mmCIF file of C-alpha atoms in Angstrom:
data_model
loop_
_atom_site.group_PDB
_atom_site.id
_atom_site.type_symbol
_atom_site.label_atom_id
_atom_site.label_comp_id
_atom_site.label_asym_id
_atom_site.label_seq_id
_atom_site.Cartn_x
_atom_site.Cartn_y
_atom_site.Cartn_z
ATOM 1 C CA MET A 98 28.596 219.255 86.083
ATOM 2 C CA GLN A 99 26.810 219.841 82.785
ATOM 3 C CA LEU A 100 25.668 216.631 81.278
ATOM 4 C CA ARG A 101 25.375 217.175 77.157
ATOM 5 C CA LEU A 102 22.663 214.619 76.454
ATOM 6 C CA ARG A 103 20.675 214.785 73.424
ATOM 7 C CA PHE A 104 16.673 214.576 74.183
ATOM 8 C CA GLN A 105 13.481 212.763 73.122
ATOM 9 C CA SER A 106 10.283 213.900 74.171
ATOM 10 C CA VAL A 107 8.136 211.624 75.296
ATOM 11 C CA SER A 108 3.969 212.687 74.447
ATOM 12 C CA ARG A 109 2.491 210.433 77.039
ATOM 13 C CA PRO A 110 1.765 211.340 80.162
ATOM 14 C CA LEU A 111 1.775 209.189 83.479
ATOM 15 C CA THR A 112 -1.072 209.907 86.100
ATOM 16 C CA VAL A 113 0.968 209.667 89.252
ATOM 17 C CA ALA A 114 -0.626 209.706 92.558
ATOM 18 C CA LEU A 115 1.902 210.533 95.977
ATOM 19 C CA ALA A 116 1.997 211.600 98.914
ATOM 20 C CA THR A 117 5.637 213.800 99.895
ATOM 21 C CA THR A 118 7.557 216.563 99.316
ATOM 22 C CA THR A 119 10.313 215.143 97.816
ATOM 23 C CA LEU A 120 8.425 214.584 94.429
ATOM 24 C CA LEU A 121 9.385 216.706 91.935
ATOM 25 C CA VAL A 122 5.563 217.991 90.781
ATOM 26 C CA CYS A 123 5.376 218.788 94.669
ATOM 27 C CA TRP A 124 9.126 220.238 94.475
ATOM 28 C CA ALA A 125 8.364 222.093 91.408
ATOM 29 C CA SER A 126 5.142 223.318 92.455
ATOM 30 C CA GLY A 127 4.392 224.015 95.961
ATOM 31 C CA CYS A 128 1.422 221.232 97.321
ATOM 32 C CA SER A 129 -0.557 222.900 100.208
ATOM 33 C CA SER A 130 -2.793 220.100 101.008
ATOM 34 C CA TYR A 131 -2.481 216.072 100.361
ATOM 35 C CA ASP A 132 -5.377 216.610 97.877
ATOM 36 C CA ASP A 133 -2.839 218.913 96.396
ATOM 37 C CA ARG A 134 -0.407 215.574 95.434
ATOM 38 C CA ILE A 135 -3.217 213.531 93.929
ATOM 39 C CA GLY A 136 -4.307 212.749 90.613
ATOM 40 C CA LEU A 137 -1.223 215.404 89.427
ATOM 41 C CA LEU A 138 0.154 214.411 85.299
ATOM 42 C CA ALA A 139 3.747 214.083 85.975
ATOM 43 C CA PRO A 140 5.731 213.697 82.781
ATOM 44 C CA GLU A 141 7.828 209.861 82.236
ATOM 45 C CA PRO A 142 11.590 210.525 83.144
ATOM 46 C CA PRO A 143 13.170 211.655 79.445
ATOM 47 C CA SER A 144 14.972 208.756 77.686
ATOM 48 C CA PHE A 145 17.973 210.885 75.883
ATOM 49 C CA THR A 146 21.423 209.737 74.293
ATOM 50 C CA ASN A 147 24.864 211.002 75.177
ATOM 51 C CA ALA A 148 25.552 214.310 72.536
ATOM 52 C CA ASP A 149 29.054 215.045 70.818
ATOM 53 C CA ALA A 150 31.142 215.148 73.235
ATOM 54 C CA SER A 151 33.500 217.878 71.266
ATOM 55 C CA ALA A 152 30.909 220.381 71.597
ATOM 56 C CA SER A 153 30.891 223.178 73.431
ATOM 57 C CA ALA A 154 29.437 222.640 76.834
ATOM 58 C CA ALA A 155 28.645 226.845 76.935
ATOM 59 C CA GLU A 156 26.327 226.665 73.993
ATOM 60 C CA PRO A 157 24.342 224.280 73.110
ATOM 61 C CA GLU A 158 23.821 222.859 69.595
ATOM 62 C CA ALA A 159 20.140 223.104 67.923
ATOM 63 C CA GLY A 160 18.235 219.994 69.415
ATOM 64 C CA LEU A 161 20.542 219.209 72.571
ATOM 65 C CA THR A 162 19.327 220.062 76.108
ATOM 66 C CA ALA A 163 22.169 220.842 78.728
ATOM 67 C CA TYR A 164 21.981 217.988 82.021
ATOM 68 C CA CYS A 165 22.776 218.649 85.307
ATOM 69 C CA PRO A 166 22.847 216.354 88.087
ATOM 70 C CA ALA A 167 19.728 216.100 89.908
ATOM 71 C CA THR A 168 20.109 216.714 94.080
ATOM 72 C CA THR A 169 16.054 215.708 94.358
ATOM 73 C CA CYS A 170 13.189 213.142 93.979
ATOM 74 C CA LEU A 171 12.179 212.635 90.293
ATOM 75 C CA ALA A 172 8.616 211.587 89.940
ATOM 76 C CA PRO A 173 7.381 208.604 90.765
ATOM 77 C CA PHE A 174 10.431 207.761 92.928
ATOM 78 C CA THR A 175 10.346 209.212 96.146
ATOM 79 C CA THR A 176 12.053 208.645 99.740
ATOM 80 C CA CYS A 177 9.948 206.932 102.721
ATOM 81 C CA PRO A 178 11.019 206.818 106.523
ATOM 82 C CA GLY A 179 12.183 202.933 106.039
ATOM 83 C CA SER A 180 14.314 203.846 102.522
ATOM 84 C CA ARG A 181 17.774 203.226 102.905
ATOM 85 C CA PHE A 182 19.116 205.591 99.704
ATOM 86 C CA ALA A 183 17.235 208.954 98.484
ATOM 87 C CA CYS A 184 14.511 208.178 96.169
ATOM 88 C CA ASP A 185 14.644 204.482 96.353
ATOM 89 C CA VAL A 186 10.818 203.921 96.480
ATOM 90 C CA ASN A 187 8.502 203.840 93.039
ATOM 91 C CA VAL A 188 5.511 204.328 94.996
ATOM 92 C CA MET A 189 3.569 203.063 90.988
ATOM 93 C CA THR A 190 5.517 199.683 91.745
ATOM 94 C CA ASP A 191 5.915 198.692 94.996
ATOM 95 C CA PRO A 192 3.907 196.961 96.971
ATOM 96 C CA GLU A 193 4.827 198.086 100.574
ATOM 97 C CA ASN A 194 4.444 201.703 99.281
ATOM 98 C CA CYS A 195 1.751 201.279 96.812
ATOM 99 C CA GLY A 196 0.636 204.547 95.709
ATOM 100 C CA SER A 197 2.516 207.126 98.533
ATOM 101 C CA CYS A 198 4.182 205.919 101.506
ATOM 102 C CA GLY A 199 3.432 203.072 104.341
ATOM 103 C CA PHE A 200 0.128 202.423 101.938
ATOM 104 C CA ARG A 201 1.080 198.321 101.831
ATOM 105 C CA CYS A 202 -0.773 195.977 99.789
ATOM 106 C CA PRO A 203 -2.318 193.314 101.317
ATOM 107 C CA SER A 204 -0.716 189.971 101.959
ATOM 108 C CA ASP A 205 -0.547 186.810 99.788
ATOM 109 C CA ARG A 206 -3.930 184.700 100.167
ATOM 110 C CA PRO A 207 -4.589 181.344 99.686
ATOM 111 C CA GLY A 208 -6.463 182.056 96.296
ATOM 112 C CA ALA A 209 -4.756 185.590 95.538
ATOM 113 C CA SER A 210 -1.905 187.466 95.099
ATOM 114 C CA PHE A 211 -1.786 191.845 95.475
ATOM 115 C CA THR A 212 0.628 193.346 93.246
ATOM 116 C CA CYS A 213 1.464 197.144 93.159
ATOM 117 C CA VAL A 214 0.061 198.386 89.679
ATOM 118 C CA ALA A 215 0.425 202.288 88.799
ATOM 119 C CA GLY A 216 0.166 202.980 92.516
ATOM 120 C CA THR A 217 -3.357 200.664 92.892
ATOM 121 C CA CYS A 218 -3.483 197.528 94.654
ATOM 122 C CA VAL A 219 -4.326 195.206 92.879
ATOM 123 C CA MET A 220 -5.821 191.616 93.321
ATOM 124 C CA GLU A 221 -4.747 188.253 90.744
ATOM 125 C CA CYS A 222 -5.960 184.909 91.152
ATOM 126 C CA ILE A 223 -3.609 182.626 91.666
ATOM 127 C CA HIS A 224 -5.331 179.852 89.674
ATOM 128 C CA PRO A 225 -6.007 181.981 86.266
ATOM 129 C CA THR A 226 -7.352 179.477 84.734
ATOM 130 C CA ARG A 227 -9.461 177.986 87.526
ATOM 131 C CA THR A 228 -10.846 180.754 89.933
ATOM 132 C CA ARG A 229 -12.235 184.142 89.424
ATOM 133 C CA ASP A 230 -12.735 187.206 91.195
ATOM 134 C CA CYS A 231 -16.887 187.830 90.263
ATOM 135 C CA ASN A 232 -18.615 189.767 92.930
ATOM 136 C CA GLY A 233 -15.651 192.447 93.322
ATOM 137 C CA ILE A 234 -15.195 191.126 97.279
ATOM 138 C CA LEU A 235 -11.465 190.910 98.157
ATOM 139 C CA ASP A 236 -12.396 189.769 101.362
ATOM 140 C CA ASP A 237 -13.267 186.467 99.971
ATOM 141 C CA ASP A 238 -10.441 186.234 97.682
ATOM 142 C CA CYS A 239 -10.997 184.798 94.311
ATOM 143 C CA GLU A 240 -14.396 183.351 94.832
ATOM 144 C CA VAL A 241 -15.837 181.395 92.165
ATOM 145 C CA ILE A 242 -14.639 178.131 90.830
ATOM 146 C CA LEU A 243 -15.217 178.054 86.572
ATOM 147 C CA GLY A 244 -16.384 174.786 84.989
ATOM 148 C CA THR A 245 -19.971 174.998 85.929
ATOM 149 C CA ASN A 246 -23.210 175.662 84.311
ATOM 150 C CA ASP A 247 -23.276 178.797 85.977
ATOM 151 C CA ASN A 248 -20.065 180.059 85.670
ATOM 152 C CA CYS A 249 -18.458 178.749 82.426
ATOM 153 C CA THR A 250 -15.443 180.307 81.342
ATOM 154 C CA ALA A 251 -15.881 183.438 83.037
ATOM 155 C CA CYS A 252 -18.103 185.326 85.862
ATOM 156 C CA GLY A 253 -21.671 184.920 84.307
ATOM 157 C CA ASP A 254 -21.521 182.456 81.268
ATOM 158 C CA THR A 255 -24.058 180.439 81.645
ATOM 159 C CA CYS A 256 -25.479 176.642 80.303
ATOM 160 C CA PRO A 257 -29.130 176.926 80.567
ATOM 161 C CA ASP A 258 -29.671 173.939 78.606
ATOM 162 C CA PRO A 259 -29.518 170.928 80.642
ATOM 163 C CA ALA A 260 -28.423 168.571 77.165
ATOM 164 C CA LYS A 261 -25.221 170.970 77.098
ATOM 165 C CA PRO A 262 -23.853 171.161 80.425
ATOM 166 C CA CYS A 263 -20.502 173.218 80.866
ATOM 167 C CA ILE A 264 -17.075 171.290 79.420
ATOM 168 C CA TYR A 265 -14.300 172.766 80.446
ATOM 169 C CA ASP A 266 -10.709 171.973 80.499
ATOM 170 C CA TYR A 267 -8.761 173.348 83.824
ATOM 171 C CA SER A 268 -5.403 173.266 82.008
ATOM 172 C CA THR A 269 -5.592 175.169 79.543
ATOM 173 C CA GLY A 270 -8.834 177.206 80.042
ATOM 174 C CA VAL A 271 -10.736 176.373 77.071
ATOM 175 C CA GLY A 272 -14.646 175.278 77.407
ATOM 176 C CA LYS A 273 -17.722 175.869 75.750
ATOM 177 C CA CYS A 274 -21.636 175.033 76.780
ATOM 178 C CA GLY A 275 -21.976 171.258 75.195
ATOM 179 C CA CYS A 276 -20.074 169.254 73.270
ATOM 180 C CA GLY A 277 -18.911 169.862 69.645
ATOM 181 C CA VAL A 278 -20.866 167.735 66.103
ATOM 182 C CA GLY A 279 -20.371 164.070 66.591
ATOM 183 C CA SER A 280 -19.303 164.402 70.082
ATOM 184 C CA LEU A 281 -21.748 163.050 73.439
ATOM 185 C CA PHE A 282 -21.478 163.771 76.509
ATOM 186 C CA CYS A 283 -21.983 160.706 78.918
ATOM 187 C CA GLY A 284 -21.219 162.102 82.378
ATOM 188 C CA SER A 285 -17.805 162.231 83.769
ATOM 189 C CA GLY A 286 -14.941 161.910 81.468
ATOM 190 C CA GLY A 287 -15.852 164.913 78.968
ATOM 191 C CA CYS A 288 -17.580 164.436 75.400
ATOM 192 C CA ILE A 289 -16.889 161.450 73.699
ATOM 193 C CA ASP A 290 -16.806 159.922 69.985
ATOM 194 C CA PRO A 291 -19.229 157.696 69.751
ATOM 195 C CA ASN A 292 -17.860 156.114 66.743
ATOM 196 C CA THR A 293 -14.946 154.758 68.003
ATOM 197 C CA SER A 294 -15.969 154.899 71.909
ATOM 198 C CA ASP A 295 -15.758 151.556 73.520
ATOM 199 C CA VAL A 296 -17.501 152.367 76.679
ATOM 200 C CA HIS A 297 -20.577 154.448 75.311
ATOM 201 C CA CYS A 298 -20.363 153.118 71.630
ATOM 202 C CA GLY A 299 -23.167 154.551 69.250
ATOM 203 C CA GLY A 300 -24.433 155.884 72.507
ATOM 204 C CA CYS A 301 -24.203 157.110 75.910
ATOM 205 C CA GLY A 302 -23.506 153.350 78.471
ATOM 206 C CA ASN A 303 -23.809 151.328 75.309
ATOM 207 C CA ALA A 304 -20.036 148.926 76.387
ATOM 208 C CA CYS A 305 -18.991 146.219 73.346
ATOM 209 C CA ASP A 306 -17.326 143.104 74.716
ATOM 210 C CA PRO A 307 -13.959 142.739 74.083
ATOM 211 C CA SER A 308 -14.020 139.112 73.801
ATOM 212 C CA GLY A 309 -16.239 139.412 70.882
ATOM 213 C CA GLY A 310 -18.655 136.792 72.604
ATOM 214 C CA GLY A 311 -16.221 134.327 71.703
ATOM 215 C CA GLY A 312 -15.120 135.156 68.314
ATOM 216 C CA GLU A 313 -11.886 134.534 66.581
ATOM 217 C CA ARG A 314 -8.648 136.865 68.535
ATOM 218 C CA ARG A 315 -5.153 137.087 66.824
ATOM 219 C CA ALA A 316 -2.054 138.515 68.600
ATOM 220 C CA HIS A 317 -2.451 141.807 70.196
ATOM 221 C CA THR A 318 -6.077 142.595 69.073
ATOM 222 C CA TYR A 319 -9.530 142.979 71.200
ATOM 223 C CA TYR A 320 -13.354 143.504 69.799
ATOM 224 C CA GLY A 321 -14.550 146.975 70.292
ATOM 225 C CA CYS A 322 -16.532 149.677 68.254
ATOM 226 C CA SER A 323 -15.895 151.024 65.046
ATOM 227 C CA GLY A 324 -18.335 152.841 63.495
ATOM 228 C CA GLY A 325 -20.965 153.370 66.260
ATOM 229 C CA THR A 326 -20.981 149.379 66.254
ATOM 230 C CA CYS A 327 -19.350 146.634 68.598
ATOM 231 C CA GLY A 328 -17.647 143.964 66.885
ATOM 232 C CA HIS A 329 -14.984 145.024 65.246
ATOM 233 C CA LEU A 330 -11.442 143.539 66.330
ATOM 234 C CA LYS A 331 -9.319 146.627 66.611
ATOM 235 C CA CYS A 332 -5.615 146.945 68.139
ATOM 236 C CA GLU A 333 -4.714 146.650 71.931
ATOM 237 C CA SER A 334 -2.803 149.907 72.881
ATOM 238 C CA LEU A 335 0.493 150.149 71.927
ATOM 239 C CA TYR A 336 0.599 147.306 69.366
ATOM 240 C CA ALA A 337 -0.285 148.366 65.798
ATOM 241 C CA ASP A 338 -0.364 146.620 62.120
ATOM 242 C CA CYS A 339 1.796 147.677 60.903
ATOM 243 C CA ASP A 340 2.525 144.594 57.606
ATOM 244 C CA GLN A 341 -1.941 144.736 57.191
ATOM 245 C CA ASP A 342 -1.497 140.903 57.643
ATOM 246 C CA VAL A 343 -5.008 140.501 59.260
ATOM 247 C CA THR A 344 -3.536 136.325 60.268
ATOM 248 C CA ASN A 345 -0.620 137.898 62.646
ATOM 249 C CA GLY A 346 -3.157 141.008 64.223
ATOM 250 C CA CYS A 347 -1.306 143.491 65.444
ATOM 251 C CA GLU A 348 2.142 142.460 65.298
ATOM 252 C CA ALA A 349 4.260 145.831 65.587
ATOM 253 C CA SER A 350 4.839 146.904 69.118
ATOM 254 C CA LEU A 351 4.850 150.811 69.174
ATOM 255 C CA LEU A 352 7.910 151.011 71.898
ATOM 256 C CA SER A 353 9.805 149.241 69.259
ATOM 257 C CA PRO A 354 12.858 151.634 67.572
ATOM 258 C CA THR A 355 11.467 150.479 64.343
ATOM 259 C CA SER A 356 7.900 151.600 64.839
ATOM 260 C CA CYS A 357 8.348 154.172 67.946
ATOM 261 C CA GLY A 358 5.033 156.021 68.464
ATOM 262 C CA GLY A 359 3.517 154.569 65.010
ATOM 263 C CA CYS A 360 4.138 152.436 61.282
ATOM 264 C CA GLY A 361 7.474 153.625 60.159
ATOM 265 C CA ILE A 362 8.699 155.884 62.655
ATOM 266 C CA VAL A 363 12.534 154.770 63.151
ATOM 267 C CA CYS A 364 14.826 156.007 66.387
ATOM 268 C CA ASP A 365 18.532 156.897 65.465
ATOM 269 C CA ALA A 366 21.060 154.617 66.350
ATOM 270 C CA ASN A 367 21.368 156.606 69.481
ATOM 271 C CA GLN A 368 18.162 156.929 70.609
ATOM 272 C CA ALA A 369 15.812 154.447 72.281
ATOM 273 C CA CYS A 370 12.113 154.091 71.962
ATOM 274 C CA LEU A 371 10.202 155.429 75.262
ATOM 275 C CA ARG A 372 7.328 157.070 76.474
ATOM 276 C CA ASN A 373 7.452 161.132 77.093
ATOM 277 C CA ALA A 374 6.056 163.028 79.609
ATOM 278 C CA ASN A 375 2.439 162.719 78.554
ATOM 279 C CA GLY A 376 3.247 158.578 78.295
ATOM 280 C CA VAL A 377 3.692 158.418 74.075
ATOM 281 C CA PRO A 378 6.162 156.394 72.093
ATOM 282 C CA GLU A 379 9.062 158.111 71.172
ATOM 283 C CA CYS A 380 12.394 158.082 69.736
ATOM 284 C CA LEU A 381 14.382 159.877 72.593
ATOM 285 C CA CYS A 382 16.638 161.944 73.498
ATOM 286 C CA PRO A 383 16.695 164.359 70.453
ATOM 287 C CA PRO A 384 19.846 165.981 69.512
ATOM 288 C CA GLY A 385 21.522 167.923 72.494
ATOM 289 C CA GLN A 386 19.612 166.755 74.986
ATOM 290 C CA THR A 387 20.512 163.875 77.059
ATOM 291 C CA ARG A 388 18.227 161.113 78.993
ATOM 292 C CA CYS A 389 18.008 161.885 83.025
ATOM 293 C CA GLY A 390 16.217 159.476 84.585
ATOM 294 C CA SER A 391 12.291 159.517 83.093
ATOM 295 C CA GLY A 392 13.284 162.827 80.672
ATOM 296 C CA CYS A 393 15.148 164.063 78.544
ATOM 297 C CA THR A 394 17.681 167.524 79.590
ATOM 298 C CA ASP A 395 19.403 169.559 78.280
ATOM 299 C CA LEU A 396 22.913 168.692 80.541
ATOM 300 C CA ARG A 397 24.398 172.562 79.520
ATOM 301 C CA SER A 398 21.295 174.414 81.140
ATOM 302 C CA ASP A 399 19.453 172.122 83.404
ATOM 303 C CA ALA A 400 20.129 173.628 86.674
ATOM 304 C CA ALA A 401 18.858 169.811 88.509
ATOM 305 C CA ASN A 402 21.378 168.282 85.926
ATOM 306 C CA CYS A 403 24.643 170.583 85.126
ATOM 307 C CA GLY A 404 26.733 168.595 83.611
ATOM 308 C CA SER A 405 26.229 165.364 84.163
ATOM 309 C CA CYS A 406 22.630 163.526 85.474
ATOM 310 C CA GLY A 407 21.682 164.412 88.600
ATOM 311 C CA MET A 408 24.328 167.329 89.538
ATOM 312 C CA VAL A 409 22.320 169.777 91.178
ATOM 313 C CA CYS A 410 23.149 173.354 91.145
ATOM 314 C CA SER A 411 22.424 174.287 94.857
ATOM 315 C CA GLN A 412 20.669 177.133 96.310
ATOM 316 C CA ALA A 413 22.831 178.528 99.323
ATOM 317 C CA SER A 414 19.994 179.046 103.173
ATOM 318 C CA GLY A 415 19.556 183.005 102.921
ATOM 319 C CA TRP A 416 20.039 183.282 99.336
ATOM 320 C CA THR A 417 17.136 186.227 98.043
ATOM 321 C CA THR A 418 18.247 188.153 95.711
ATOM 322 C CA GLY A 419 19.985 185.629 93.076
ATOM 323 C CA VAL A 420 19.953 182.257 92.098
ATOM 324 C CA ALA A 421 22.160 179.251 91.303
ATOM 325 C CA VAL A 422 22.125 178.761 87.559
ATOM 326 C CA CYS A 423 23.309 176.192 84.989
ATOM 327 C CA SER A 424 25.849 177.549 82.391
ATOM 328 C CA TYR A 425 27.344 175.732 79.410
ATOM 329 C CA GLY A 426 27.535 172.422 82.073
ATOM 330 C CA SER A 427 28.543 174.461 85.082
ATOM 331 C CA CYS A 428 26.778 175.606 88.283
ATOM 332 C CA ARG A 429 26.894 179.401 88.934
ATOM 333 C CA PHE A 430 25.565 182.105 91.024
ATOM 334 C CA GLN A 431 23.087 184.549 88.840
ATOM 335 C CA CYS A 432 22.039 188.038 90.510
ATOM 336 C CA ALA A 433 18.526 188.774 90.687
ATOM 337 C CA GLN A 434 17.216 192.552 88.425
ATOM 338 C CA GLY A 435 19.011 195.556 89.857
ATOM 339 C CA ARG A 436 21.156 193.462 92.201
ATOM 340 C CA GLY A 437 24.901 193.051 92.629
ATOM 341 C CA ASP A 438 27.415 191.450 93.993
ATOM 342 C CA CYS A 439 30.074 194.254 94.229
ATOM 343 C CA ASN A 440 31.984 192.847 97.115
ATOM 344 C CA GLY A 441 32.894 189.457 95.069
ATOM 345 C CA ASP A 442 31.638 187.675 98.541
ATOM 346 C CA LEU A 443 29.020 185.070 97.356
ATOM 347 C CA ARG A 444 28.087 184.069 101.263
ATOM 348 C CA ASP A 445 26.186 187.103 101.327
ATOM 349 C CA GLY A 446 24.544 187.180 97.328
ATOM 350 C CA CYS A 447 24.124 190.020 95.869
ATOM 351 C CA GLU A 448 24.142 192.382 98.805
ATOM 352 C CA THR A 449 24.037 195.491 96.220
ATOM 353 C CA ASN A 450 21.188 197.347 94.979
ATOM 354 C CA LEU A 451 22.371 198.687 91.578
ATOM 355 C CA ASP A 452 18.788 200.414 91.238
ATOM 356 C CA SER A 453 19.258 202.950 94.387
ATOM 357 C CA ASP A 454 22.863 202.815 95.292
ATOM 358 C CA PRO A 455 24.260 206.146 94.306
ATOM 359 C CA ARG A 456 28.262 204.577 94.695
ATOM 360 C CA ASN A 457 27.170 201.420 92.483
ATOM 361 C CA CYS A 458 23.912 202.658 90.202
ATOM 362 C CA GLY A 459 22.963 200.538 87.558
ATOM 363 C CA ALA A 460 26.514 198.490 87.779
ATOM 364 C CA CYS A 461 29.051 197.913 90.437
ATOM 365 C CA GLY A 462 31.318 201.307 91.105
ATOM 366 C CA ASN A 463 29.216 203.428 88.709
ATOM 367 C CA SER A 464 28.968 206.445 91.295
ATOM 368 C CA CYS A 465 26.526 209.161 90.642
ATOM 369 C CA GLU A 466 27.855 212.986 92.355
ATOM 370 C CA PRO A 467 27.539 214.060 95.659
ATOM 371 C CA GLY A 468 23.960 214.247 96.399
ATOM 372 C CA GLN A 469 22.778 213.031 93.312
ATOM 373 C CA PRO A 470 19.948 210.386 93.906
ATOM 374 C CA CYS A 471 20.359 206.371 91.912
ATOM 375 C CA MET A 472 16.611 205.787 90.322
ATOM 376 C CA ALA A 473 15.863 202.854 88.405
ATOM 377 C CA GLY A 474 20.146 202.045 87.823
ATOM 378 C CA ARG A 475 20.723 205.720 86.733
ATOM 379 C CA CYS A 476 22.061 208.603 88.259
ATOM 380 C CA ALA A 477 19.200 211.407 88.019
ATOM 381 C CA VAL A 478 20.037 214.268 85.628
ATOM 382 C CA VAL A 479 17.470 217.225 85.641
ATOM 383 C CA PRO A 480 17.272 220.629 83.044
ATOM 384 C CA CYS A 481 19.978 222.806 84.085
ATOM 385 C CA ASP A 482 19.309 226.561 84.755
ATOM 386 C CA GLU A 483 20.341 229.393 82.703
ATOM 387 C CA ALA A 484 23.407 229.480 84.857
ATOM 388 C CA GLY A 485 24.309 226.096 83.863
ATOM 389 C CA GLU A 486 23.780 224.468 87.634
ATOM 390 C CA THR A 487 21.376 221.846 89.353
ATOM 391 C CA ARG A 488 17.769 223.386 89.892
#
């Protein structure tokens, strides 16, 4: 059987470290030892598209290559002792068979995880904005905590000046030695603005008296720091002087629908002024979302509030090949990439491996030719020999 396919050459080679005679590189050239199978260059599988079905199979047109079903594995796929299907292991990405059959990457640890990248086990820090592997020793995982004067934003990034210690934000991974122009570091709490800080007004440790020494106060006001000096009347948190009339103090509540989070911010009739996830007043909820509990959500896609608040799309026990999702307000089961529910029975989840099953290759019911392996969801093909048969 020939497949008439248009061939597009791929010039970028892959470096493949393989240790099995079922791979194409060894099948084609014959590996005599284990060392022969290390560091061989094998081209990526070709990408191709269907050619004109009316063309003669016996006389390929210029620019076309005749393809026949493959009967052996193509790099980087192979068959390992624990394989269920032929050629179902990709030694470039499989952490259980990384680089060769049976070479298993280390198990995940409290501070690090391991993946198989290009046939090599690679360690990744679980908290990339907080920790680093600076000594290159796998046994102690990601041993360095960033944000110190010895390792501020990266391994060896030091802050030698005591007056400019490391200021680091663990949530964003952004930091530097010392505060910016106009800011001060006054111990814990990071950098402050001495022009407005009521605790460090004009300098570290200079706290303002909120009573102003018995001065006159207006509604929702206190005495604080402005311009680096104490004794200035300021609005309390969540209040503002929107009418610019000092006699009535800070009259506007920033939790009001007519001044939500700031003067002049008016909420729509179907919205309420509430604190968002960051504690900032906001008109909630925006169009297309509904308030459930303390936040807003889209009832059409939220698996915890599917169709209505509190309607949870539950994940059945033992389902590891798919997830419960909310689609247009209804719960349904979605298979993971490369998996399929080919028997229509959700009790066993997405039981079919669409990447490797030759009877369901890429899709349920899509069968490969007898003896033809399914690799990455495609029935494998190779250029036909001169007689039009599989090589």
